[in-house]
Tab-separated table of C-alpha atoms in Angstrom:
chain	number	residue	atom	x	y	z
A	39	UNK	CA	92.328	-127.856	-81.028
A	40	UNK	CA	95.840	-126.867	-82.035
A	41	UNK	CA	95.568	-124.206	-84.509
A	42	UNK	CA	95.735	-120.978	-82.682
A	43	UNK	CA	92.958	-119.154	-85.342
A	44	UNK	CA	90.510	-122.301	-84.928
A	45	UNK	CA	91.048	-121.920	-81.056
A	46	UNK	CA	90.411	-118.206	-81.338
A	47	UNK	CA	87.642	-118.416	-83.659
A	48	UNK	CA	86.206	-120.931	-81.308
A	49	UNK	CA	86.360	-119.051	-77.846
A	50	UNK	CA	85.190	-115.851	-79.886
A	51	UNK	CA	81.853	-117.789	-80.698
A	52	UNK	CA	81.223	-118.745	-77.623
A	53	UNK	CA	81.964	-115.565	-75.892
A	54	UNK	CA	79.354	-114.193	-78.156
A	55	UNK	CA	76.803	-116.821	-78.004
A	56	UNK	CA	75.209	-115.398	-74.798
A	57	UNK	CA	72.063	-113.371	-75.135
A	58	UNK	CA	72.486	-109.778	-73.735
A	59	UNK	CA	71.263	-108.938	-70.697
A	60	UNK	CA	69.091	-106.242	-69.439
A	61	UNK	CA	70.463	-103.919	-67.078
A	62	UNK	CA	68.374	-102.442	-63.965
A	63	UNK	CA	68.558	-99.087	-64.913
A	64	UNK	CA	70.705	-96.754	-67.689
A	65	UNK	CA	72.027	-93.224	-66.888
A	66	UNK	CA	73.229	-90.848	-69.711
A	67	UNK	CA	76.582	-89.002	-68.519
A	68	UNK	CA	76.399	-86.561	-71.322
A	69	UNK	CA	73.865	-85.631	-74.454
A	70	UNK	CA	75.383	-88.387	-77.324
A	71	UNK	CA	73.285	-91.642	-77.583
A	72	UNK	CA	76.760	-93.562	-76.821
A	73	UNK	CA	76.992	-91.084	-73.650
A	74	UNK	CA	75.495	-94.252	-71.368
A	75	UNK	CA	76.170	-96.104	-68.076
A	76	UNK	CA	73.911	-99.431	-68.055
A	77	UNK	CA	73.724	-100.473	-63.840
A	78	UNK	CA	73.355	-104.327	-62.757
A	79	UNK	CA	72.174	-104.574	-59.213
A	80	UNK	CA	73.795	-107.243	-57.134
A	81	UNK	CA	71.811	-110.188	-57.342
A	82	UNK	CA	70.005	-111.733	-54.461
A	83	UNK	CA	69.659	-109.943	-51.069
A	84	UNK	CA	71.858	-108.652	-48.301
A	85	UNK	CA	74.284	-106.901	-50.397
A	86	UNK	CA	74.394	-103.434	-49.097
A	87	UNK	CA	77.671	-101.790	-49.437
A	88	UNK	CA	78.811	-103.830	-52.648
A	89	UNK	CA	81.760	-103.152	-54.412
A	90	UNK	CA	81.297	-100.993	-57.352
A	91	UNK	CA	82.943	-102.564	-60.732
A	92	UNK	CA	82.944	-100.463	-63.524
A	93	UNK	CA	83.136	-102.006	-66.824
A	94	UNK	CA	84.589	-100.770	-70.350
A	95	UNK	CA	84.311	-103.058	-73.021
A	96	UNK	CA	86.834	-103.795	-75.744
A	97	UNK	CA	86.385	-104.236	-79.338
A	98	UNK	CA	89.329	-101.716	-80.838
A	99	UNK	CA	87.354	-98.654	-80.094
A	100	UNK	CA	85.146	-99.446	-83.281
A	101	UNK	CA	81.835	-98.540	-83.557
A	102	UNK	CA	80.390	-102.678	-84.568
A	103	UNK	CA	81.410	-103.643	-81.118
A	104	UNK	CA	79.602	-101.907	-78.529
A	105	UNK	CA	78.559	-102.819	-74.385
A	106	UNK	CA	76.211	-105.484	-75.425
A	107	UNK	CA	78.931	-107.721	-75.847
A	108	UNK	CA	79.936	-107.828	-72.542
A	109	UNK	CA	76.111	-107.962	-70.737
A	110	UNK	CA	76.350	-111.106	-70.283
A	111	UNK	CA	79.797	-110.959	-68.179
A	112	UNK	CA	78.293	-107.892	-66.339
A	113	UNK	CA	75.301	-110.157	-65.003
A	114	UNK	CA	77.903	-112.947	-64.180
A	115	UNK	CA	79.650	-110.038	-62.030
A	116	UNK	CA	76.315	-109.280	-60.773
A	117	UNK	CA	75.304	-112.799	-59.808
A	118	UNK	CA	78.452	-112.891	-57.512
A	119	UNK	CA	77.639	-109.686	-55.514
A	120	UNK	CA	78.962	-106.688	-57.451
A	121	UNK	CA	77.360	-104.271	-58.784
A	122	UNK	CA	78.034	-103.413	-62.125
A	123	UNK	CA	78.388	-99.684	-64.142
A	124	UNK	CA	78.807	-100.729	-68.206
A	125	UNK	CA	79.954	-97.981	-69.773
A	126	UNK	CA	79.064	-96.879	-73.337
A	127	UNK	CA	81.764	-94.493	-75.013
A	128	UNK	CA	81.910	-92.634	-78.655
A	129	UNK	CA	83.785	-95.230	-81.257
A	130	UNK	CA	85.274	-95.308	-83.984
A	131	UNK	CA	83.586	-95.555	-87.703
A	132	UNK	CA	81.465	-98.191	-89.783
A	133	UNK	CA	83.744	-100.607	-91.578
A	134	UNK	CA	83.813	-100.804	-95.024
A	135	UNK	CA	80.729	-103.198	-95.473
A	136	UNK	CA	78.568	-101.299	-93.326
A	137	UNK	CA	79.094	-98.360	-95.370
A	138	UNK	CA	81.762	-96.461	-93.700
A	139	UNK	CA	85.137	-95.595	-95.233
A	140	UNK	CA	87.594	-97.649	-93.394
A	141	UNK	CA	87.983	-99.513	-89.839
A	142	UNK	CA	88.675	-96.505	-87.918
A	143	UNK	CA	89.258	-97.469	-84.232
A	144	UNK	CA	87.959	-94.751	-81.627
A	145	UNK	CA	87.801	-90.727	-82.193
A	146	UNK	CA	89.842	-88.185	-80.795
A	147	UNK	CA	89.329	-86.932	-78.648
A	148	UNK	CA	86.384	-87.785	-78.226
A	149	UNK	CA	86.829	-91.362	-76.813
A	150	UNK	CA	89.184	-90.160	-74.026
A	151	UNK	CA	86.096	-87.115	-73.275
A	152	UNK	CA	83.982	-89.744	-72.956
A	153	UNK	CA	86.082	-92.184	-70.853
A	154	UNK	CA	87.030	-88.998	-68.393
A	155	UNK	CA	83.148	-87.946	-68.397
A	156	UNK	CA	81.873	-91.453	-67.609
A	157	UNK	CA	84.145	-91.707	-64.542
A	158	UNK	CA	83.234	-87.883	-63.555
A	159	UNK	CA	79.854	-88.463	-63.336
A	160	UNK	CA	79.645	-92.016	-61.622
A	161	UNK	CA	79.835	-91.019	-58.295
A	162	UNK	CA	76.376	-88.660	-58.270
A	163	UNK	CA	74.826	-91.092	-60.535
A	164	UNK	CA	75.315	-94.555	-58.654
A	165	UNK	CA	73.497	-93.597	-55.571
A	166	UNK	CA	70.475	-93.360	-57.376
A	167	UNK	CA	71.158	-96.104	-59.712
A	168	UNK	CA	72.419	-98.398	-57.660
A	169	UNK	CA	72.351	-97.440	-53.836
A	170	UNK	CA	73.567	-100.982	-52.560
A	171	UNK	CA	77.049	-99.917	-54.084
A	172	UNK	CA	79.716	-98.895	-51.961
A	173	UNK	CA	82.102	-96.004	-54.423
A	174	UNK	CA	84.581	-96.642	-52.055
A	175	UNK	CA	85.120	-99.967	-52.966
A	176	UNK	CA	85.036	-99.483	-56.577
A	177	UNK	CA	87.380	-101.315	-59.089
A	178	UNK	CA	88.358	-100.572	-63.041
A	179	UNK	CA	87.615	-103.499	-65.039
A	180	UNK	CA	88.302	-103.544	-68.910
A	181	UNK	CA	88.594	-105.670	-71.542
A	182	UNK	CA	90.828	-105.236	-74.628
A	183	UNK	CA	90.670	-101.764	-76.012
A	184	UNK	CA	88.565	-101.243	-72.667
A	185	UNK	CA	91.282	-102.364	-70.630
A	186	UNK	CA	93.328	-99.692	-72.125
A	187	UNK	CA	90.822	-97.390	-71.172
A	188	UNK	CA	90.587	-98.534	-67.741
A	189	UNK	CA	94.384	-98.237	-67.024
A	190	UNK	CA	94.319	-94.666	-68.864
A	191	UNK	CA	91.168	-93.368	-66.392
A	192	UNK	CA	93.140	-94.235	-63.449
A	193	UNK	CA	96.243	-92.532	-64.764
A	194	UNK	CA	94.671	-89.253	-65.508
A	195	UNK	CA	96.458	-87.612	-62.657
A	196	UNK	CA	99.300	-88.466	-63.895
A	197	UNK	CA	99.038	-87.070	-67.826
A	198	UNK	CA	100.858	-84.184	-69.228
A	199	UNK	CA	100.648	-81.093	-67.390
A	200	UNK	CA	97.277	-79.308	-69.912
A	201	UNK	CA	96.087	-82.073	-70.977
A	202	UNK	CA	92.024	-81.491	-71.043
A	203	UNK	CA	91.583	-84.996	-69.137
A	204	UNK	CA	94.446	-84.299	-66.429
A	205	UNK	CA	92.371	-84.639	-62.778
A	206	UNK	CA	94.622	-83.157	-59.308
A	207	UNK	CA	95.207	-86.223	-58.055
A	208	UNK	CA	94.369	-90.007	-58.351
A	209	UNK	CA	90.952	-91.029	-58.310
A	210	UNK	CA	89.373	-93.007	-55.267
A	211	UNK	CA	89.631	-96.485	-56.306
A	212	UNK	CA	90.555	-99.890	-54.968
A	213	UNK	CA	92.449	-100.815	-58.027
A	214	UNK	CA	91.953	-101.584	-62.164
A	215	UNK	CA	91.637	-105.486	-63.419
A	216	UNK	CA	93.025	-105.038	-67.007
A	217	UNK	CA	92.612	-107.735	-69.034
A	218	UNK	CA	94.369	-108.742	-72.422
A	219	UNK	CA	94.495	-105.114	-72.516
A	220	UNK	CA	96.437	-102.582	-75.169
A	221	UNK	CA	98.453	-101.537	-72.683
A	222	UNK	CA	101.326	-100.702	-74.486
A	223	UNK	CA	101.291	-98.839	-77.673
A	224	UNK	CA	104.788	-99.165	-79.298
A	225	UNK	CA	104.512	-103.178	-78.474
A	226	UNK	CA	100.866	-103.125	-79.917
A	227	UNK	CA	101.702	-101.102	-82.781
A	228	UNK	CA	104.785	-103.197	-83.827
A	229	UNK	CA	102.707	-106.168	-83.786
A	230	UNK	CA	99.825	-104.919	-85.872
A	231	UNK	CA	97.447	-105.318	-82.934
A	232	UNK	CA	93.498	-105.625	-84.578
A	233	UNK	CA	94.897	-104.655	-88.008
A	234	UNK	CA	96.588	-100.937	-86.215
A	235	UNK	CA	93.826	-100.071	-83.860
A	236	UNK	CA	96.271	-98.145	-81.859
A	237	UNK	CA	97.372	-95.528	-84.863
A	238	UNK	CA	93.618	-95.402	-86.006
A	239	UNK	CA	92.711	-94.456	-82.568
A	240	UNK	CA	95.578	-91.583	-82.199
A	241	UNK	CA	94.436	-90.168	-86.118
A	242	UNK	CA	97.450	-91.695	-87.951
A	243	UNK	CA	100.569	-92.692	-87.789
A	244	UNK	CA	102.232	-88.875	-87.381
A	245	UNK	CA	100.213	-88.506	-84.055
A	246	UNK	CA	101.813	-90.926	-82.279
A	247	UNK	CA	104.459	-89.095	-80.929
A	248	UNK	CA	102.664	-86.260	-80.352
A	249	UNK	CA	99.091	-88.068	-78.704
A	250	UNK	CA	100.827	-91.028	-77.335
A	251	UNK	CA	102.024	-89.440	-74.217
A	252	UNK	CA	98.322	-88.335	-73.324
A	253	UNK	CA	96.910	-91.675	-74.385
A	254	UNK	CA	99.595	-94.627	-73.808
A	255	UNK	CA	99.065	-96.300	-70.280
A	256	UNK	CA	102.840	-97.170	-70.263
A	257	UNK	CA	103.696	-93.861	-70.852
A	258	UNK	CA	101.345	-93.036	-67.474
A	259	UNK	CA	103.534	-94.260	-64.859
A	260	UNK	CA	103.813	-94.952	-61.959
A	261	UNK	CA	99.964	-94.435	-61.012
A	262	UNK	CA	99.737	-95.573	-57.496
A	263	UNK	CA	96.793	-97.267	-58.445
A	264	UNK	CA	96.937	-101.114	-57.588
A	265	UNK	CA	96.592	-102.965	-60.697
A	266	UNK	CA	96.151	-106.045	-61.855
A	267	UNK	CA	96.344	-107.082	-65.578
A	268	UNK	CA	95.236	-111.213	-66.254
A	269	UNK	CA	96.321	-112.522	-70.035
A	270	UNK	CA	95.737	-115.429	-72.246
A	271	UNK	CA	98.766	-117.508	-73.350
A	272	UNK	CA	97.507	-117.998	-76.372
A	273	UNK	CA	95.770	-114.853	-77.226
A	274	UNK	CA	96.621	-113.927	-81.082
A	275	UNK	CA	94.076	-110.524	-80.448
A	276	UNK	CA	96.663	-108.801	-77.595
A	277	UNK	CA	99.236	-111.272	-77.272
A	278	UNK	CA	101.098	-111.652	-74.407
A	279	UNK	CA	103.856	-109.463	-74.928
A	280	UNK	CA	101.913	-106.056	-74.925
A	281	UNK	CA	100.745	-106.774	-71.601
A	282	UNK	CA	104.596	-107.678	-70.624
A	283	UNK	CA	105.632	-104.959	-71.980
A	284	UNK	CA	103.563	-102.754	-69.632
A	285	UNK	CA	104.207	-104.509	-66.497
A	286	UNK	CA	108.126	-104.374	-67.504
A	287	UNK	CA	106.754	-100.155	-68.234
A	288	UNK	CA	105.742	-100.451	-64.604
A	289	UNK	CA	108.715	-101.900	-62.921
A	290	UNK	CA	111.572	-99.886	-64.557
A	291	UNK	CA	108.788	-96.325	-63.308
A	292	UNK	CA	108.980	-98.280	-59.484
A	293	UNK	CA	105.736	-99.068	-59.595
A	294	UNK	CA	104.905	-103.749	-59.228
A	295	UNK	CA	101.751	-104.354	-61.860
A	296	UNK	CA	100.441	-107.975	-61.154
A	297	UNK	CA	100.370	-110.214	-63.763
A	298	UNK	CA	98.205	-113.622	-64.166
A	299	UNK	CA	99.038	-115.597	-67.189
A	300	UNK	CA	96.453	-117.945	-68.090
A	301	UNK	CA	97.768	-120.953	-69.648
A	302	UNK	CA	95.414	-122.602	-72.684
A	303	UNK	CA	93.355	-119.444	-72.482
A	304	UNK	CA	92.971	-117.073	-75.797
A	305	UNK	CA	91.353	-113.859	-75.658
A	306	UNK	CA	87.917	-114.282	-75.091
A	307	UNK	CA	87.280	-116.372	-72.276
A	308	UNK	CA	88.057	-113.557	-70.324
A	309	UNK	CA	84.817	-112.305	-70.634
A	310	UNK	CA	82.965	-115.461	-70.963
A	311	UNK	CA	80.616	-116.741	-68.466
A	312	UNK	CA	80.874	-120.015	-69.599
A	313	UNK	CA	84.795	-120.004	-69.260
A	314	UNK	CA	86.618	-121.410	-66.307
A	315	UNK	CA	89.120	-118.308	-66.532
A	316	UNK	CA	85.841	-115.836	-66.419
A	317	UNK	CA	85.928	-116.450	-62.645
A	318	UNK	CA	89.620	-116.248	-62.409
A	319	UNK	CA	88.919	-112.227	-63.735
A	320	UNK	CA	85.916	-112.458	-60.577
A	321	UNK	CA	88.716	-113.520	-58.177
A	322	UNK	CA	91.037	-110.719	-59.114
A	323	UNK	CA	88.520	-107.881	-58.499
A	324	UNK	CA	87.391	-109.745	-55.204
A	325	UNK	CA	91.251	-109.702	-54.181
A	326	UNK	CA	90.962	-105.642	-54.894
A	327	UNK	CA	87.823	-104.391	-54.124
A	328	UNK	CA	87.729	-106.573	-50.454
């Protein structure tokens, strides 16, 4: 398969051809219906003091694409001896043929309150939910728009002196796993990333100078965070270059982001069980959260 929409197309089906799977348990973090943690168990016995991966799923912050999307990946975490928090988080509106006025991606502020809450409450609400977890071993993982909120909630230390989401120092993690993730807004927005997700997200294109600095991972450096960000060649969602541009972000702040570029990999099989490059993402938390 040669053309790169076909190819796309393609890995998109089968990404979403999985049933969703159950969790163990959910835990609400706050009063909205979206205000949710779903918790996989690791599968099988003697896993007592299991890394912790907590998991935001992509989809441009819109409201059609919510956590059961990525079920399936969190059980194929699961089934290789993580344990597994899959967040829920306030999106953005219906699209136009659901009923809703336009394709707004995320809410502000309330996607970054819900992002901050999620990873305020996990700590008190994992030992009941999943006590063979070990939150000191816990790893970021995101995918898309998700892995642009994983590399924002471990940079919340770092944000502008009053922001609301600004925490006294780094959080207690073993690292973030971003992957094909809008990392960096100015690259995403000059490319039109998923049809200007990013300028939806921030309420228009006259907030961007004004939100981007609280919101913009590559504006949120250096963490001190280890991170790891893993990219399709041919993705045509995130291409490449955002995800360049934020480990080039990195370097010139002092800070080394690793990068894995997947060669004859699009978008999708990132989070696709049934895709060779869905344990390459496996590997990379393993390498952090061992």
């Amino acid at each position: 398969m040669t053309d790169p929409a076909e190819r796309d197309a393609a890995e998109e089906a089968s990404a979403f051809s999985h049933p969703p799977v159950a969790p163990d348990t959910t835990a609400a973090y706050g009063p909205h219906p979206d205000q949710v943690i779903d918790f996989y168990a690791p599968r099988g016995g003697g896993h007592t003091g299991a890394p912790l991966v907590v998991l935001l799923h992509g989809g441009a912050w819109r409201a059609p694409y919510d956590r059961m999307h990525v079920t399936p990946f969190a059980d194929f975490l699961a089934r290789r001896g993580f344990a597994v928090a899959n967040v829920e988080y306030r999106r953005g509106s219906l699209l136009p043929q659901q009923g809703g006025a336009g394709p707004v991606a995320g809410r502000w502020p309330d996607t970054f309150d819900d992002a901050a809450a999620a990873l305020d409450a996990l700590p008190s609400l994992v030992r009941d939910a999943v006590p063979q977890a070990d939150p000191g071993r816990t790893v970021l993982a995101g995918h898309s728009a998700g892995g642009h909120l994983a590399l924002w909630a471990a940079a919340r230390h770092v944000l502008p002196a009053g922001s609301p989401w600004r925490t006294p120092g780094p959080a207690a993690l073993r690292g973030v796993v971003a992957l094909a993730p809008i990392a960096h807004f100015a690259t995403a927005v000059e490319l039109g990333v998923c049809s200007g997700a990013v300028l939806q997200l921030l309420g228009g294109e006259g907030e961007l100078d004004s939100r981007g600095p609280h919101a913009d991972p590559a504006a949120l450096l250096p963490t001190g965070i280890a991170t790891a960000v893993v990219q399709g060649r041919e993705d045509i969602v995130v291409p490449q270059a955002v995800a360049e541009a934020y480990v080039d972000a990195a370097a010139r702040a002092g800070e080394m982001v690793g990068l894995t570029l997947l060669e004859g990999v699009g978008h999708f099989p990132l989070i696709d069980p049934a895709a060779d490059a869905c344990a390459v993402v496996a590997e990379e938390i393993a390498q952090l959260a061992y």
